[in-house]
Short mmCIF file of C-alpha atoms in Angstrom, two decimals:
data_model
loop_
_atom_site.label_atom_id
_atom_site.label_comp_id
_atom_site.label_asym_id
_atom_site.label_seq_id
_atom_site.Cartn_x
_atom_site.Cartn_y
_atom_site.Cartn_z
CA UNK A 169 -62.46 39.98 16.81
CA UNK A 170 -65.04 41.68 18.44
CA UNK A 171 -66.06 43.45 15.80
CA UNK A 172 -66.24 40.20 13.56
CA UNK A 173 -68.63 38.60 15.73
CA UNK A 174 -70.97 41.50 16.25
CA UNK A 175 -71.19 41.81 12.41
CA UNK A 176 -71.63 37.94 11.86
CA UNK A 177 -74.75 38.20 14.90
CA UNK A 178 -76.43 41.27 13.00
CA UNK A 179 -75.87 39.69 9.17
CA UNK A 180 -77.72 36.41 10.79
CA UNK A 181 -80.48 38.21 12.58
CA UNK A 182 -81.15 40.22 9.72
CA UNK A 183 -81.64 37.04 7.72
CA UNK A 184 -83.50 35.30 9.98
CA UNK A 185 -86.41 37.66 10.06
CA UNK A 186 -86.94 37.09 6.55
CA UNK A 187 -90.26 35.29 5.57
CA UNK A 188 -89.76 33.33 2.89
CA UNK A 189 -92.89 32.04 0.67
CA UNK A 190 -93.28 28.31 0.74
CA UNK A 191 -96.07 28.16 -1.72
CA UNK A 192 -97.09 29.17 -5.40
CA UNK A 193 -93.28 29.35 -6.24
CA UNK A 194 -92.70 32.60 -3.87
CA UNK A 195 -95.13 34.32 -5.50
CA UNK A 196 -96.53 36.86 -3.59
CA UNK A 197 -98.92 38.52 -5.79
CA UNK A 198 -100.53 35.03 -6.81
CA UNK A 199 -100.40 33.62 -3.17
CA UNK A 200 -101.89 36.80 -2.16
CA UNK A 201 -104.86 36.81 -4.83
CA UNK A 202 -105.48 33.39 -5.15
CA UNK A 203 -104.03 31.79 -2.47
CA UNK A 204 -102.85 28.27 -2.32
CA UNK A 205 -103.22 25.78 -5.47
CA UNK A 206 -105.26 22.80 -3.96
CA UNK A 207 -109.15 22.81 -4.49
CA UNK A 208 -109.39 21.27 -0.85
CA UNK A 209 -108.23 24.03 0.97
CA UNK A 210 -109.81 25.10 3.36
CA UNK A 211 -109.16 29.17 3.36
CA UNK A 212 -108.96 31.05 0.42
CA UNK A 213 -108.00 35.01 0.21
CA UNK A 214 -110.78 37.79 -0.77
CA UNK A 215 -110.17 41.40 -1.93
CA UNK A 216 -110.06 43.98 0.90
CA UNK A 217 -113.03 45.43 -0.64
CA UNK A 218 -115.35 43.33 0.75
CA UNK A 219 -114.17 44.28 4.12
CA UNK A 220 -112.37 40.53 5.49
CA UNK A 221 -109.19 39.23 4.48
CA UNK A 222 -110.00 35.85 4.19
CA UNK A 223 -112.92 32.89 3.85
CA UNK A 224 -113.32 29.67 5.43
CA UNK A 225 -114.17 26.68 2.78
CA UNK A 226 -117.87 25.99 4.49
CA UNK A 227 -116.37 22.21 4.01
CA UNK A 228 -113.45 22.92 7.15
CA UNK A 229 -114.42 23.28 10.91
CA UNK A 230 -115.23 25.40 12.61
CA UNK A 231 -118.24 23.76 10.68
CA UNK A 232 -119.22 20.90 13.36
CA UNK A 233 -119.22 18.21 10.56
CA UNK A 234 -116.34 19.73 8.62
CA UNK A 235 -112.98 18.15 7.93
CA UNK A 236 -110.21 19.39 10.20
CA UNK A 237 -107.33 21.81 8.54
CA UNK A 238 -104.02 19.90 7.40
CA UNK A 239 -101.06 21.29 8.24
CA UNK A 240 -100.40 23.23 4.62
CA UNK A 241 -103.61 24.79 5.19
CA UNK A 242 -102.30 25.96 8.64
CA UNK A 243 -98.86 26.93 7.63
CA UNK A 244 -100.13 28.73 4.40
CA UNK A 245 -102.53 30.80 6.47
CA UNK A 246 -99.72 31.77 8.99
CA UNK A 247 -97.77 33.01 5.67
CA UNK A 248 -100.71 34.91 3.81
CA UNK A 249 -101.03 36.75 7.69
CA UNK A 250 -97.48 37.95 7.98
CA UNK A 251 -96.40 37.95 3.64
CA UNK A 252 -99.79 39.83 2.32
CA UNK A 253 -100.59 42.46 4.66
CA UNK A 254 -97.25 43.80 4.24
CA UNK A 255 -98.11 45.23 0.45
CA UNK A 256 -99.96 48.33 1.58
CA UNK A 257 -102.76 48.25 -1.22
CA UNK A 258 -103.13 45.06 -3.98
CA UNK A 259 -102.23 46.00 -7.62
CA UNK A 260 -104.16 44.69 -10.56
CA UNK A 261 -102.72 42.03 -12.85
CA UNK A 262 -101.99 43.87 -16.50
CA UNK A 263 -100.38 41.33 -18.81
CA UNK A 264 -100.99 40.21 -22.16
CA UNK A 265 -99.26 36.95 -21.39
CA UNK A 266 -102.40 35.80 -19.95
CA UNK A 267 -103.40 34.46 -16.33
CA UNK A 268 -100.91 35.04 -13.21
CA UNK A 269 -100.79 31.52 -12.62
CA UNK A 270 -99.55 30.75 -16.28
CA UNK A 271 -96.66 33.38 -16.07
CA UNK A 272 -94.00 32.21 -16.58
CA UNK A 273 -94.94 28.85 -16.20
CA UNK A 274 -97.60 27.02 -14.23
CA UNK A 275 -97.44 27.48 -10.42
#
């Protein structure tokens, strides 16, 4: 019995640590290049080679006169800071199949 329930608490806490992706289908590569799929956000993700993780739309506060964040644009920053920093270095796209977001179906 013991045993039993020790096993059941580890199988749950194991699966509750999982993050799962919300956005873009659960598609880390595209969430983690492109970000979100809605023109008004108001963060969008940059290549580590330009030394920041991340932009703020000019449009958003902390501009004074800039419209506040919604709640997707909070909750899909909090994923893109605990999903995409866990792939060590970003690979390239290489298909002939065309765009990321196209493959295998729009998302």
């Amino acid at each position: 019995m013991k045993i039993g329930l020790f096993i059941a608490l580890m199988l749950f806490g194991f699966a509750s640590q999982a993050q799962v992706l919300t956005y873009r289908q659960g598609d880390p590569f595209l969430f983690c290049t492109k970000g979100r799929d809605d023109p008004s956000r108001c963060w969008w993700p940059m290549p580590p080679y330009l030394g920041t993780t991340y932009m703020v739309n000019p449009a958003c506060e902390p501009n004074p006169y800039g419209k506040p964040w919604s709640a997707d644009d909070v909750a899909s920053f909090e994923q893109y800071a605990t999903v995409c920093p866990a792939g060590q270095r970003p690979g390239g796209w290489d298909s002939a199949a065309g765009q990321p977001e196209f493959v295998p179906n729009y998302h």
